[in-house]
């Protein structure tokens, strides 16, 4: 176990960080303050691949328009590294922004030989440049890391910038509701380019509801390799229009991509339960307990179906062979 509380001159909002080995052998961390690991136990590298690289369908950007990427919660840098490492050839011009409040995860990752071994020199140079200079700039390729609270730092990205990909990988909504609020998700959705995609591991009804109200079309990620069987392992939220909407620009391809499918009836009904009450943070300044309490109060008075009634209904359907081996653990 590795305590790096004392070895950083930067933010300690994450509190003590402990090593968190994952099943695919990739290095990850656990934040004592948030009470959560940075990745699932199946693997940091495999999660980046399954939930971000796959649904990004990077082939769409082969030598074409510049690809604009926003990494919400850079952490150790897996998602950014995996996406940059999987760009098609010829590679598109890339403009990248990162949001993150604590420098230590990236510093710790870059000090790990097993992490270094995963990436090409070109990708490692970019990660090191983020660590050392807050970004990089080469012809046709630039990146800028914004250190601080993501809610505040998002607005320092020029208003005209529109992202083709937003990689949203905050801690879970119960631990970090400030980055899953209706208002923050709406601000992210506004920044998507036509056909742009917000990708996240979250399948929570509150998050999907906010993304839907922000005008995005929702798709569901099936379980990733090595994960417990479950009904979904994440969400692809797509902004309508644009030539980048599907591999060939066709609406039909939006319905089912290489790695996603439409929301099932069960998932759509999940959006009508109390679980779908959003996290609200009207001024985008509140602390997590305030946001959680506000949501609890709203859930008490919302009149929506209790989430466990929805669970029981679909468990019964499952028992009757109606929906396959669905697990309704959340
Ligand atoms: C689950 S980890 C991200 C993992 C990362 N994507 C990776 O591939 O390693 C969540 C990250 O969110 C960051 N974070 C938490 N609250 C934040 C906030 N309000 N603003 C910016 N970053 C925040 C934490 O410092 C942590 O690094």
Short mmCIF file of C-alpha atoms and ligand atoms in Angstrom, two decimals:
data_model
loop_
_atom_site.label_atom_id
_atom_site.label_comp_id
_atom_site.label_asym_id
_atom_site.label_seq_id
_atom_site.Cartn_x
_atom_site.Cartn_y
_atom_site.Cartn_z
CA UNK A 1 0.00 0.00 0.00
CA UNK A 2 1.27 3.40 -0.97
CA UNK A 3 0.54 6.56 0.98
CA UNK A 4 1.29 9.61 -1.10
CA UNK A 5 -0.53 12.20 1.01
CA UNK A 6 2.68 13.86 2.00
CA UNK A 7 4.56 13.79 -1.26
CA UNK A 8 2.56 16.39 -3.12
CA UNK A 9 2.62 20.14 -2.91
CA UNK A 10 -0.67 20.22 -4.80
CA UNK A 11 -4.30 19.76 -3.89
CA UNK A 12 -5.02 17.10 -1.31
CA UNK A 13 -8.75 16.98 -2.07
CA UNK A 14 -8.38 13.30 -2.93
CA UNK A 15 -6.85 12.66 0.47
CA UNK A 16 -4.59 9.67 0.87
CA UNK A 17 -4.12 7.66 -2.31
CA UNK A 18 -3.54 3.92 -2.11
CA UNK A 19 -2.45 1.50 -4.79
CA UNK A 20 -5.39 -0.42 -6.26
CA UNK A 21 -4.22 -3.34 -8.40
CA UNK A 22 -6.74 -4.46 -11.01
CA UNK A 23 -7.42 -7.86 -12.58
CA UNK A 24 -5.92 -7.04 -15.98
CA UNK A 25 -2.68 -6.10 -14.23
CA UNK A 26 -3.00 -2.38 -14.81
CA UNK A 27 -2.15 0.01 -12.01
CA UNK A 28 -4.86 2.10 -10.38
CA UNK A 29 -5.52 4.04 -7.20
CA UNK A 30 -8.04 4.28 -4.40
CA UNK A 31 -8.95 7.63 -2.84
CA UNK A 32 -9.55 7.45 0.88
CA UNK A 33 -11.34 10.80 0.83
CA UNK A 34 -13.85 9.72 -1.82
CA UNK A 35 -13.95 6.14 -0.51
CA UNK A 36 -13.67 4.82 -4.04
CA UNK A 37 -11.22 3.36 -6.51
CA UNK A 38 -10.40 5.16 -9.76
CA UNK A 39 -11.32 2.13 -11.87
CA UNK A 40 -13.30 -1.06 -11.54
CA UNK A 41 -11.55 -4.15 -10.29
CA UNK A 42 -11.63 -5.75 -13.76
CA UNK A 43 -8.95 -3.36 -14.93
CA UNK A 44 -8.06 0.26 -15.56
CA UNK A 45 -6.70 -0.39 -19.05
CA UNK A 46 -9.57 -2.65 -20.10
CA UNK A 47 -12.12 -0.17 -18.76
CA UNK A 48 -10.59 2.65 -20.81
CA UNK A 49 -10.78 0.44 -23.87
CA UNK A 50 -14.32 -0.85 -23.38
CA UNK A 51 -16.03 2.30 -22.18
CA UNK A 52 -14.18 5.06 -23.99
CA UNK A 53 -12.10 3.88 -26.95
CA UNK A 54 -14.64 1.40 -28.33
CA UNK A 55 -17.70 3.68 -28.22
CA UNK A 56 -15.64 6.61 -29.56
CA UNK A 57 -15.33 4.77 -32.89
CA UNK A 58 -12.18 6.64 -33.73
CA UNK A 59 -12.11 5.31 -37.29
CA UNK A 60 -14.64 8.06 -38.02
CA UNK A 61 -11.83 10.57 -37.72
CA UNK A 62 -9.34 9.01 -40.11
CA UNK A 63 -7.42 11.93 -41.60
CA UNK A 64 -10.52 14.09 -41.51
CA UNK A 65 -11.72 17.04 -39.51
CA UNK A 66 -9.78 17.93 -36.38
CA UNK A 67 -10.81 15.79 -33.44
CA UNK A 68 -11.65 17.81 -30.32
CA UNK A 69 -11.57 15.88 -27.07
CA UNK A 70 -12.45 16.79 -23.48
CA UNK A 71 -11.30 14.47 -20.69
CA UNK A 72 -13.40 15.17 -17.59
CA UNK A 73 -11.31 13.82 -14.71
CA UNK A 74 -7.94 13.00 -16.20
CA UNK A 75 -6.86 11.06 -13.09
CA UNK A 76 -4.04 8.71 -14.05
CA UNK A 77 -4.60 9.52 -17.70
CA UNK A 78 -5.83 6.12 -18.90
CA UNK A 79 -8.72 7.38 -21.01
CA UNK A 80 -6.72 10.06 -22.75
CA UNK A 81 -3.77 7.75 -23.30
CA UNK A 82 -5.98 4.98 -24.65
CA UNK A 83 -7.79 7.31 -27.06
CA UNK A 84 -4.60 9.03 -28.27
CA UNK A 85 -2.98 5.62 -28.69
CA UNK A 86 -5.86 4.31 -30.79
CA UNK A 87 -6.15 7.10 -33.34
CA UNK A 88 -6.52 5.86 -36.91
CA UNK A 89 -3.90 6.34 -39.61
CA UNK A 90 -3.66 8.89 -41.10
CA UNK A 91 -4.32 10.52 -37.74
CA UNK A 92 -6.61 13.52 -37.49
CA UNK A 93 -5.41 16.81 -36.07
CA UNK A 94 -6.17 16.69 -32.34
CA UNK A 95 -7.18 19.42 -29.92
CA UNK A 96 -7.42 18.07 -26.41
CA UNK A 97 -8.46 19.57 -23.07
CA UNK A 98 -8.28 17.93 -19.68
CA UNK A 99 -10.08 18.76 -16.43
CA UNK A 100 -8.66 17.51 -13.14
CA UNK A 101 -8.15 18.94 -9.69
CA UNK A 102 -5.29 16.81 -8.39
CA UNK A 103 -1.93 16.27 -10.10
CA UNK A 104 -0.87 13.27 -8.05
CA UNK A 105 -2.68 10.47 -9.93
CA UNK A 106 -0.90 11.32 -13.18
CA UNK A 107 2.42 11.75 -11.38
CA UNK A 108 2.03 8.39 -9.68
CA UNK A 109 0.96 6.65 -12.88
CA UNK A 110 3.90 8.00 -14.87
CA UNK A 111 6.27 6.71 -12.18
CA UNK A 112 4.98 3.13 -12.66
CA UNK A 113 6.89 0.92 -15.13
CA UNK A 114 3.74 -1.15 -15.73
CA UNK A 115 1.85 2.00 -16.73
CA UNK A 116 4.66 3.20 -18.97
CA UNK A 117 4.75 -0.17 -20.71
CA UNK A 118 1.17 0.25 -21.90
CA UNK A 119 1.75 3.29 -24.10
CA UNK A 120 3.82 4.38 -27.07
CA UNK A 121 6.56 6.97 -26.64
CA UNK A 122 4.37 9.54 -28.41
CA UNK A 123 1.56 9.04 -25.90
CA UNK A 124 3.93 9.02 -22.91
CA UNK A 125 5.48 12.29 -24.10
CA UNK A 126 2.07 13.91 -24.13
CA UNK A 127 1.24 12.65 -20.63
CA UNK A 128 4.61 13.86 -19.37
CA UNK A 129 4.00 17.23 -21.03
CA UNK A 130 0.64 17.48 -19.25
CA UNK A 131 2.40 16.74 -15.95
CA UNK A 132 5.33 19.10 -16.54
CA UNK A 133 3.95 21.94 -18.65
CA UNK A 134 0.18 21.60 -18.48
CA UNK A 135 -0.05 20.46 -22.10
CA UNK A 136 1.70 20.16 -25.44
CA UNK A 137 1.70 21.84 -28.80
CA UNK A 138 3.03 20.38 -32.02
CA UNK A 139 1.85 21.12 -35.57
CA UNK A 140 -1.71 19.82 -35.86
CA UNK A 141 -1.77 18.52 -32.34
CA UNK A 142 -2.25 20.35 -29.10
CA UNK A 143 -3.41 19.70 -25.59
CA UNK A 144 -4.20 21.85 -22.59
CA UNK A 145 -4.71 20.63 -19.05
CA UNK A 146 -6.81 22.81 -16.73
CA UNK A 147 -6.03 22.05 -13.09
CA UNK A 148 -8.84 22.90 -10.65
CA UNK A 149 -12.51 22.24 -10.03
CA UNK A 150 -13.92 20.98 -13.32
CA UNK A 151 -17.10 23.01 -12.85
CA UNK A 152 -15.13 26.23 -12.84
CA UNK A 153 -12.45 25.25 -15.32
CA UNK A 154 -14.90 24.20 -18.04
CA UNK A 155 -15.82 27.84 -18.55
CA UNK A 156 -12.20 28.77 -19.21
CA UNK A 157 -12.25 26.75 -22.45
CA UNK A 158 -13.11 29.19 -25.25
CA UNK A 159 -16.87 29.31 -25.74
CA UNK A 160 -16.62 28.51 -29.44
CA UNK A 161 -14.92 25.14 -28.86
CA UNK A 162 -17.16 22.13 -29.58
CA UNK A 163 -16.07 18.63 -28.60
CA UNK A 164 -16.42 15.51 -30.70
CA UNK A 165 -15.72 13.38 -27.64
CA UNK A 166 -16.26 14.03 -23.96
CA UNK A 167 -14.82 11.31 -21.73
CA UNK A 168 -16.68 11.63 -18.44
CA UNK A 169 -15.04 9.56 -15.73
CA UNK A 170 -15.72 11.20 -12.37
CA UNK A 171 -16.13 9.18 -9.19
CA UNK A 172 -19.64 7.78 -8.79
CA UNK A 173 -22.59 10.17 -8.52
CA UNK A 174 -23.10 9.38 -4.83
CA UNK A 175 -19.45 10.26 -4.09
CA UNK A 176 -18.95 13.13 -6.49
CA UNK A 177 -22.41 14.52 -7.33
CA UNK A 178 -20.98 17.91 -8.26
CA UNK A 179 -19.68 16.47 -11.56
CA UNK A 180 -22.96 14.69 -12.33
CA UNK A 181 -25.37 17.53 -11.70
CA UNK A 182 -28.10 18.52 -14.11
CA UNK A 183 -26.29 21.82 -14.57
CA UNK A 184 -22.80 20.47 -15.18
CA UNK A 185 -24.05 17.76 -17.55
CA UNK A 186 -26.10 20.34 -19.40
CA UNK A 187 -23.02 22.57 -19.74
CA UNK A 188 -21.06 19.61 -21.13
CA UNK A 189 -23.86 18.71 -23.55
CA UNK A 190 -23.93 22.28 -24.85
CA UNK A 191 -20.25 21.95 -25.66
CA UNK A 192 -20.71 18.86 -27.84
CA UNK A 193 -20.31 19.27 -31.60
CA UNK A 194 -23.14 18.00 -33.81
CA UNK A 195 -22.72 14.24 -33.79
CA UNK A 196 -20.44 14.53 -30.74
CA UNK A 197 -20.52 11.88 -28.02
CA UNK A 198 -20.35 12.02 -24.25
CA UNK A 199 -19.06 8.67 -23.03
CA UNK A 200 -19.33 7.46 -19.47
CA UNK A 201 -19.31 4.31 -17.39
CA UNK A 202 -22.43 5.52 -15.54
CA UNK A 203 -25.76 3.85 -16.22
CA UNK A 204 -27.49 5.69 -13.39
CA UNK A 205 -31.00 6.89 -14.15
CA UNK A 206 -30.28 10.34 -12.70
CA UNK A 207 -27.38 10.81 -15.09
CA UNK A 208 -29.19 9.44 -18.10
CA UNK A 209 -32.19 11.64 -17.30
CA UNK A 210 -30.03 14.78 -17.15
CA UNK A 211 -28.29 13.88 -20.41
CA UNK A 212 -31.63 13.25 -22.08
CA UNK A 213 -33.06 16.57 -20.91
CA UNK A 214 -29.91 18.20 -22.24
CA UNK A 215 -31.03 17.03 -25.68
CA UNK A 216 -28.76 14.02 -26.13
CA UNK A 217 -29.81 10.65 -27.55
CA UNK A 218 -28.99 7.80 -25.17
CA UNK A 219 -27.44 4.45 -25.93
CA UNK A 220 -26.40 1.71 -23.51
CA UNK A 221 -23.10 -0.12 -23.25
CA UNK A 222 -23.36 -3.86 -22.58
CA UNK A 223 -21.11 -5.40 -19.92
CA UNK A 224 -17.44 -5.08 -20.67
CA UNK A 225 -15.14 -8.14 -20.75
CA UNK A 226 -14.23 -9.30 -17.26
CA UNK A 227 -17.02 -7.35 -15.55
CA UNK A 228 -19.78 -8.88 -13.48
CA UNK A 229 -22.80 -9.67 -15.62
CA UNK A 230 -25.07 -6.67 -15.51
CA UNK A 231 -27.66 -4.85 -17.51
CA UNK A 232 -25.38 -2.08 -18.69
CA UNK A 233 -21.84 -0.89 -18.17
CA UNK A 234 -22.27 2.68 -19.28
CA UNK A 235 -23.86 5.25 -21.50
CA UNK A 236 -23.17 6.82 -24.87
CA UNK A 237 -24.95 10.18 -25.18
CA UNK A 238 -25.01 11.55 -28.71
CA UNK A 239 -25.77 15.03 -29.96
CA UNK A 240 -27.96 14.99 -33.03
CA UNK A 241 -26.89 16.04 -36.49
CA UNK A 242 -23.53 16.37 -38.14
CA UNK A 243 -21.48 14.20 -40.42
CA UNK A 244 -19.79 12.51 -37.49
CA UNK A 245 -23.04 11.06 -36.09
CA UNK A 246 -22.28 7.55 -37.31
CA UNK A 247 -19.44 5.91 -39.16
CA UNK A 248 -21.13 6.81 -42.44
CA UNK A 249 -23.03 9.75 -41.04
CA UNK A 250 -26.26 7.73 -41.11
CA UNK A 251 -28.91 8.03 -38.40
CA UNK A 252 -29.42 4.23 -38.50
CA UNK A 253 -25.91 3.68 -37.22
CA UNK A 254 -26.71 5.72 -34.15
CA UNK A 255 -29.23 3.11 -33.02
CA UNK A 256 -26.67 0.39 -32.53
CA UNK A 257 -22.98 1.07 -32.81
CA UNK A 258 -20.18 -1.43 -32.73
CA UNK A 259 -20.24 -1.44 -28.95
CA UNK A 260 -23.64 -0.09 -27.91
CA UNK A 261 -27.36 -0.74 -28.24
CA UNK A 262 -30.58 1.21 -27.70
CA UNK A 263 -31.88 1.47 -24.14
CA UNK A 264 -34.06 -1.55 -23.32
CA UNK A 265 -37.62 -1.10 -22.09
CA UNK A 266 -36.32 -1.84 -18.61
CA UNK A 267 -33.74 0.94 -18.88
CA UNK A 268 -36.30 3.39 -20.25
CA UNK A 269 -38.61 2.64 -17.33
CA UNK A 270 -35.68 3.18 -14.96
CA UNK A 271 -35.77 6.82 -16.10
CA UNK A 272 -39.30 7.11 -14.71
CA UNK A 273 -38.38 6.06 -11.17
CA UNK A 274 -37.12 8.00 -8.16
CA UNK A 275 -33.60 6.99 -9.13
CA UNK A 276 -33.96 9.40 -12.03
CA UNK A 277 -34.29 12.48 -9.83
CA UNK A 278 -31.24 14.51 -10.88
CA UNK A 279 -28.44 15.89 -8.78
CA UNK A 280 -28.98 19.65 -8.70
CA UNK A 281 -26.26 22.22 -8.15
CA UNK A 282 -27.83 25.46 -9.35
CA UNK A 283 -24.78 27.69 -8.91
CA UNK A 284 -22.28 24.89 -9.57
CA UNK A 285 -20.55 25.64 -6.30
CA UNK A 286 -22.20 23.37 -3.74
CA UNK A 287 -20.43 20.68 -1.77
CA UNK A 288 -21.42 17.05 -2.22
CA UNK A 289 -23.48 16.74 1.02
CA UNK A 290 -25.59 19.75 0.05
CA UNK A 291 -26.29 18.33 -3.41
CA UNK A 292 -27.12 14.89 -2.00
CA UNK A 293 -29.48 16.29 0.62
CA UNK A 294 -31.24 18.46 -1.98
CA UNK A 295 -31.80 15.35 -4.10
CA UNK A 296 -33.06 13.28 -1.15
CA UNK A 297 -35.64 15.96 -0.40
CA UNK A 298 -36.75 16.08 -4.02
CA UNK A 299 -37.04 12.28 -4.13
CA UNK A 300 -39.32 12.34 -1.07
CA UNK A 301 -41.79 14.61 -2.83
CA UNK A 302 -41.40 13.71 -6.49
CA UNK A 303 -44.30 11.25 -6.87
CA UNK A 304 -42.26 8.97 -9.15
CA UNK A 305 -42.34 5.19 -8.88
CA UNK A 306 -40.12 3.79 -6.12
CA UNK A 307 -37.00 2.30 -7.67
CA UNK A 308 -37.39 -0.98 -5.79
CA UNK A 309 -40.86 -1.43 -7.32
CA UNK A 310 -39.24 -1.16 -10.74
CA UNK A 311 -36.58 -3.62 -9.59
CA UNK A 312 -39.15 -6.14 -8.38
CA UNK A 313 -41.14 -5.87 -11.61
CA UNK A 314 -38.13 -6.59 -13.78
CA UNK A 315 -36.76 -9.29 -11.48
CA UNK A 316 -40.08 -11.07 -11.88
CA UNK A 317 -39.82 -10.70 -15.66
CA UNK A 318 -36.28 -12.05 -15.46
CA UNK A 319 -37.38 -15.04 -13.38
CA UNK A 320 -39.99 -15.80 -16.07
CA UNK A 321 -37.28 -15.75 -18.72
CA UNK A 322 -38.45 -12.39 -20.03
CA UNK A 323 -35.23 -10.42 -20.14
CA UNK A 324 -32.35 -12.82 -19.84
CA UNK A 325 -29.84 -12.73 -17.00
CA UNK A 326 -30.41 -9.16 -15.93
CA UNK A 327 -28.95 -8.04 -12.62
CA UNK A 328 -30.66 -5.05 -11.07
CA UNK A 329 -28.02 -4.13 -8.55
CA UNK A 330 -28.52 -0.37 -8.90
C1 LIG B 1 -12.39 8.05 -11.22
S1 LIG B 1 -11.07 9.15 -11.19
C2 LIG B 1 -10.67 9.42 -12.87
C3 LIG B 1 -9.91 8.30 -13.52
C4 LIG B 1 -9.27 8.70 -14.81
N1 LIG B 1 -10.19 9.00 -15.85
C5 LIG B 1 -8.24 7.70 -15.26
O1 LIG B 1 -8.36 7.19 -16.38
O2 LIG B 1 -7.34 7.42 -14.50
C6 LIG B 1 -11.84 10.66 -10.74
C7 LIG B 1 -10.96 11.87 -10.76
O3 LIG B 1 -11.79 13.01 -10.58
C8 LIG B 1 -11.04 13.99 -9.95
N2 LIG B 1 -11.98 14.98 -9.38
C9 LIG B 1 -12.85 14.79 -8.36
N3 LIG B 1 -13.59 15.89 -8.17
C10 LIG B 1 -13.19 16.80 -9.09
C11 LIG B 1 -13.56 18.12 -9.40
N4 LIG B 1 -14.54 18.75 -8.73
N5 LIG B 1 -12.94 18.74 -10.41
C12 LIG B 1 -11.95 18.12 -11.12
N6 LIG B 1 -11.55 16.87 -10.87
C13 LIG B 1 -12.15 16.21 -9.87
C14 LIG B 1 -10.22 13.25 -8.95
O4 LIG B 1 -9.08 14.00 -8.57
C15 LIG B 1 -9.90 11.97 -9.69
O5 LIG B 1 -8.64 12.05 -10.28
#
